[in-house]
Each structure stands twice: as C-alpha cells, then as structure tokens.
Short mmCIF file of C-alpha atoms in Angstrom, two decimals:
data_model
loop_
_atom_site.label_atom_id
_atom_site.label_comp_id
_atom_site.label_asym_id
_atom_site.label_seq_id
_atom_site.Cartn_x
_atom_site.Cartn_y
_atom_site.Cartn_z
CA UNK A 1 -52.52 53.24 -105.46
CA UNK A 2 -52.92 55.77 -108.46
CA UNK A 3 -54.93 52.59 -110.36
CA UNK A 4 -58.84 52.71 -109.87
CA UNK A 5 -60.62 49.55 -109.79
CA UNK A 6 -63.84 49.26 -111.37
CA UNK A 7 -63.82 45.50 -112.93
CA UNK A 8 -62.80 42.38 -111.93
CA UNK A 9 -60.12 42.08 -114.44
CA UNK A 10 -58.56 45.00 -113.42
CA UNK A 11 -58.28 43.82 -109.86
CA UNK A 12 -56.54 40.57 -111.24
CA UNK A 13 -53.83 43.22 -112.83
CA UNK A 14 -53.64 44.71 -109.42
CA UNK A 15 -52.78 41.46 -107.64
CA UNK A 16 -50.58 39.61 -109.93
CA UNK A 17 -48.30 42.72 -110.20
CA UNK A 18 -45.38 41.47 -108.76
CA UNK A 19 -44.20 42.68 -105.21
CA UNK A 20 -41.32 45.34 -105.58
CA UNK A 21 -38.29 43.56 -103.80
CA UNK A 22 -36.45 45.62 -100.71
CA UNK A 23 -33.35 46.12 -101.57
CA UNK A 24 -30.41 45.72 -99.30
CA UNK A 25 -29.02 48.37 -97.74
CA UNK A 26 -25.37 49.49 -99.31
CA UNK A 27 -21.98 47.92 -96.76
CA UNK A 28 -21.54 51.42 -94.44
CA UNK A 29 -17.24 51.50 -94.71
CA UNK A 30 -15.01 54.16 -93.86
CA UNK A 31 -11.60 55.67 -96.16
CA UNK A 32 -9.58 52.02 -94.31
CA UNK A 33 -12.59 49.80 -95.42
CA UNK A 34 -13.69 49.42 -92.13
CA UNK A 35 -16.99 49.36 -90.43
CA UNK A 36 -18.18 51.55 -86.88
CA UNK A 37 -20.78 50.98 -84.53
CA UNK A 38 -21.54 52.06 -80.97
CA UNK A 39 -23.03 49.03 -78.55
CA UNK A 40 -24.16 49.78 -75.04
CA UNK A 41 -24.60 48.02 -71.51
CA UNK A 42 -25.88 49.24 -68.32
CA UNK A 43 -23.56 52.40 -68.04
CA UNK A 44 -20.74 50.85 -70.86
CA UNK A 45 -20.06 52.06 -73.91
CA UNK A 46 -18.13 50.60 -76.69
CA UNK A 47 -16.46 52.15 -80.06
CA UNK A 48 -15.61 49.28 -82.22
CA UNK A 49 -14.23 49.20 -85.91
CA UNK A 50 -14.17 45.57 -87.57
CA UNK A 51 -12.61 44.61 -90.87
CA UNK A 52 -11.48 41.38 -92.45
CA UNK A 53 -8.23 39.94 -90.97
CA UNK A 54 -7.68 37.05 -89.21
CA UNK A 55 -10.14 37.27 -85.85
CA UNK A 56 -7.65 39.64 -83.40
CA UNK A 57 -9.54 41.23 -81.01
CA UNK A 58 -8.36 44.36 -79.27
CA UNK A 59 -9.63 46.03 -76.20
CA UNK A 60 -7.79 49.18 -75.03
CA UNK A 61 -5.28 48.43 -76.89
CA UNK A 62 -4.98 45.29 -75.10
CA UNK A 63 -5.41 41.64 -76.45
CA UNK A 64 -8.92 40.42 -75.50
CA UNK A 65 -7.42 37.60 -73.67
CA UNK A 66 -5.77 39.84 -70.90
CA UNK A 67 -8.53 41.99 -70.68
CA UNK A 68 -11.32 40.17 -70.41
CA UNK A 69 -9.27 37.06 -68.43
CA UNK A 70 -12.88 35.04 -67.75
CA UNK A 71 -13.93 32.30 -70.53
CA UNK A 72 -17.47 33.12 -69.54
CA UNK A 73 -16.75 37.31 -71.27
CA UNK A 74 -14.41 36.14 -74.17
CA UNK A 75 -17.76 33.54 -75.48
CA UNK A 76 -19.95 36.68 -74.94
CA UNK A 77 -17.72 39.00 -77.29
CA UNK A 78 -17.42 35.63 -79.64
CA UNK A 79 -21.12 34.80 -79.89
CA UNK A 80 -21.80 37.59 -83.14
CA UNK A 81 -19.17 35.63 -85.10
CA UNK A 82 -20.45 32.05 -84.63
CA UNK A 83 -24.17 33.38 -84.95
CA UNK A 84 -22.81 34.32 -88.40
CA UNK A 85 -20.45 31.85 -88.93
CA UNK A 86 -17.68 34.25 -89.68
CA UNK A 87 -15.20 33.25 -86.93
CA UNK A 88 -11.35 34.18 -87.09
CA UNK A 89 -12.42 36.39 -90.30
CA UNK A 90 -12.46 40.07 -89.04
CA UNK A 91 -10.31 41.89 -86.74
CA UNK A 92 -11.84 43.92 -84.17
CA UNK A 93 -10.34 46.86 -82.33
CA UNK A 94 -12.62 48.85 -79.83
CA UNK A 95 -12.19 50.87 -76.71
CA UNK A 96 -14.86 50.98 -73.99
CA UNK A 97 -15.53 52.93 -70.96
CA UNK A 98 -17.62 52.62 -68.08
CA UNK A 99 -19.36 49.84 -66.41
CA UNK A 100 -17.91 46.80 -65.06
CA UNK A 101 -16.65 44.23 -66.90
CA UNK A 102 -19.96 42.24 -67.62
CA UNK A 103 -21.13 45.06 -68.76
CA UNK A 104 -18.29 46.13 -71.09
CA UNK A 105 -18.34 42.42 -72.62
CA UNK A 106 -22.42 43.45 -73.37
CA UNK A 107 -21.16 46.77 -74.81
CA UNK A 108 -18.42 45.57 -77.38
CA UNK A 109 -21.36 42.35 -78.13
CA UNK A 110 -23.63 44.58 -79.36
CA UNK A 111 -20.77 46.42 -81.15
CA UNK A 112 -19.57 44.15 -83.16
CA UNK A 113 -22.86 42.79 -84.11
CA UNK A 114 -24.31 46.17 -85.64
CA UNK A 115 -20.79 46.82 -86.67
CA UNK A 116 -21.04 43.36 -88.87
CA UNK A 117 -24.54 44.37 -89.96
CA UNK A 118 -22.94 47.77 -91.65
CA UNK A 119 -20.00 45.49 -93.07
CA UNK A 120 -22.47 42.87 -94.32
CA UNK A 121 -26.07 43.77 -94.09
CA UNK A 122 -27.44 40.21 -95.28
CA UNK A 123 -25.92 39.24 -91.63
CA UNK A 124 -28.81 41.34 -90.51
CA UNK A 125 -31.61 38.56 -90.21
CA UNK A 126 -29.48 35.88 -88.16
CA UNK A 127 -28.31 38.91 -85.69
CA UNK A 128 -31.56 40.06 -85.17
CA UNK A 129 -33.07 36.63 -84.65
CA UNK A 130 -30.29 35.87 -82.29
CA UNK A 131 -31.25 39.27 -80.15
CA UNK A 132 -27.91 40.51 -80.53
CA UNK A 133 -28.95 43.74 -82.52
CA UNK A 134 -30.78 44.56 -79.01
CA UNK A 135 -29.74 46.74 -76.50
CA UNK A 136 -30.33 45.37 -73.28
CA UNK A 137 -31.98 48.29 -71.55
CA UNK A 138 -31.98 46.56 -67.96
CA UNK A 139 -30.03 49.64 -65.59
CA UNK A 140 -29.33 49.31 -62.01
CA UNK A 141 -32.32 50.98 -60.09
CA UNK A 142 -31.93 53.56 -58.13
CA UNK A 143 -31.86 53.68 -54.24
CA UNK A 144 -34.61 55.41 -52.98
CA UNK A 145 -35.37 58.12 -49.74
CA UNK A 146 -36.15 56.00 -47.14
CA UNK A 147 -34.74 52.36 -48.31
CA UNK A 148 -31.34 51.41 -47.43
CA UNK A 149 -30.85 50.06 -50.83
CA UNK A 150 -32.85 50.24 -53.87
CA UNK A 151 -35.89 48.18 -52.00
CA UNK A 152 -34.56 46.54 -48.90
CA UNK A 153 -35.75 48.35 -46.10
CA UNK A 154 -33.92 49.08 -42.61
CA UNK A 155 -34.55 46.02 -40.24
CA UNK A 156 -37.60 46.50 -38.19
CA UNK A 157 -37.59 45.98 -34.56
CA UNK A 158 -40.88 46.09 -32.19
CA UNK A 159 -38.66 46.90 -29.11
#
C-alpha cells in the first residue's frame, strides 16, 4: 500500500485495480516423472510415488489386492482417484510400515492424495474439500497408572 489516498478519485483507482491472480504452484516431479508424498495413520506410515500408467497399485511390492484382501481397505486407497475422477490413470507403488492394516489403508490414502496434489496441483481444491489432504490425528490413548486400560477401571467390589 505504497499509494496515499487523499481524494475520492484516487480511492476509485485503488479499488478497481484488478486483484493479482495466485498462481498455481509448479507439478513437484522427480528425474522418472514421478511424484512423492508421505501420508500418515495412527502409528503408519506410507512412501508412495504415483505416475501415469494404467491404475496398478503396489504395496510392498505386492499387488494391492493380496495385501489389502478386504473390499472395505481397497475403496479407502481408491477414494483420491474417484474424488478426482482420475481412476485407472496413475500407477502407484508405496511401501508402508507400522500400524495395522486400517491404519496402513489411512496412510497410503493420504499418500496418494498429496502425492496427486504435487503431480497436479489444480486437484488441490476437490482433495481438500473431500478431507483427504488431512491427517487424521486420532492416536490410541495411552493406558494410565491405576486403570487397567486406558479408562476402564478394575471391577469394584464392596466385600
């Protein structure tokens, strides 16, 4: 705001200067023309790469339908690419550790959507509004001194 304002005229200047437009970031690619991201879940962590292919999905190593064998994980994993509408149109290959398997299938979710918001970054609206660029924060509390779990106490008895 380097302009001073003394007349009403030069407040209309002010205001019908148009609004500098924010420019997309730049695609994020490594030297193979793919795109990495991190995405985390309770205590898993996925590395996943994505580039354009024709929708394989690798996990370990393995094929996505061996190693996550439940419908319920593989729609989890998928939900990014219909959010988008870019199913069967990038190959993913990530490895994750830690957690359980719910919480892997949250890990390589939130992988692949930041990893598509590098690739593409006009994706980034529709993730976002989805809650997909969120990490879901929710841990497993801890047990406390006292408790016999995290709250439940020892059974009381008056005799």
């Amino acid at each position: 705001m380097g302009e001073e304002v003394k007349t009403l005229e030069d407040l209309a200047d002010v205001i019908e200067a148009p609004p500098e437009e924010a420019a997309l970031p730049e695609p994020v690619k490594d030297a193979q023309g793919r795109a990495y991201a991190t995405g985390k879940r309770k205590d898993a962590v996925a590395r996943v790469w994505i580039k354009p292919g024709r929708g394989e999905i690798k996990v370990n190593g393995r094929d996505v339908l061996t190693y996550f064998a439940r419908p319920v994980l593989r729609m989890l994993i998928d939900q990014p690419f219909v959010a988008a509408s870019r199913q069967e149109q990038y190959d993913v290959m990530c490895t994750v550790k830690g957690g359980g398997l719910s919480g892997q299938a949250g890990a390589v979710r939130h992988g692949i959507s930041r990893a598509l918001v590098y690739f593409e970054p006009e994706l980034r609206p529709v993730l976002k509004k989805g809650g997909f660029l969120t990490r879901d924060s929710r841990v497993v509390e801890r047990k406390k001194y006292g408790k016999r779990k995290a709250r439940r106490s020892f059974q009381f008895s008056k005799r």
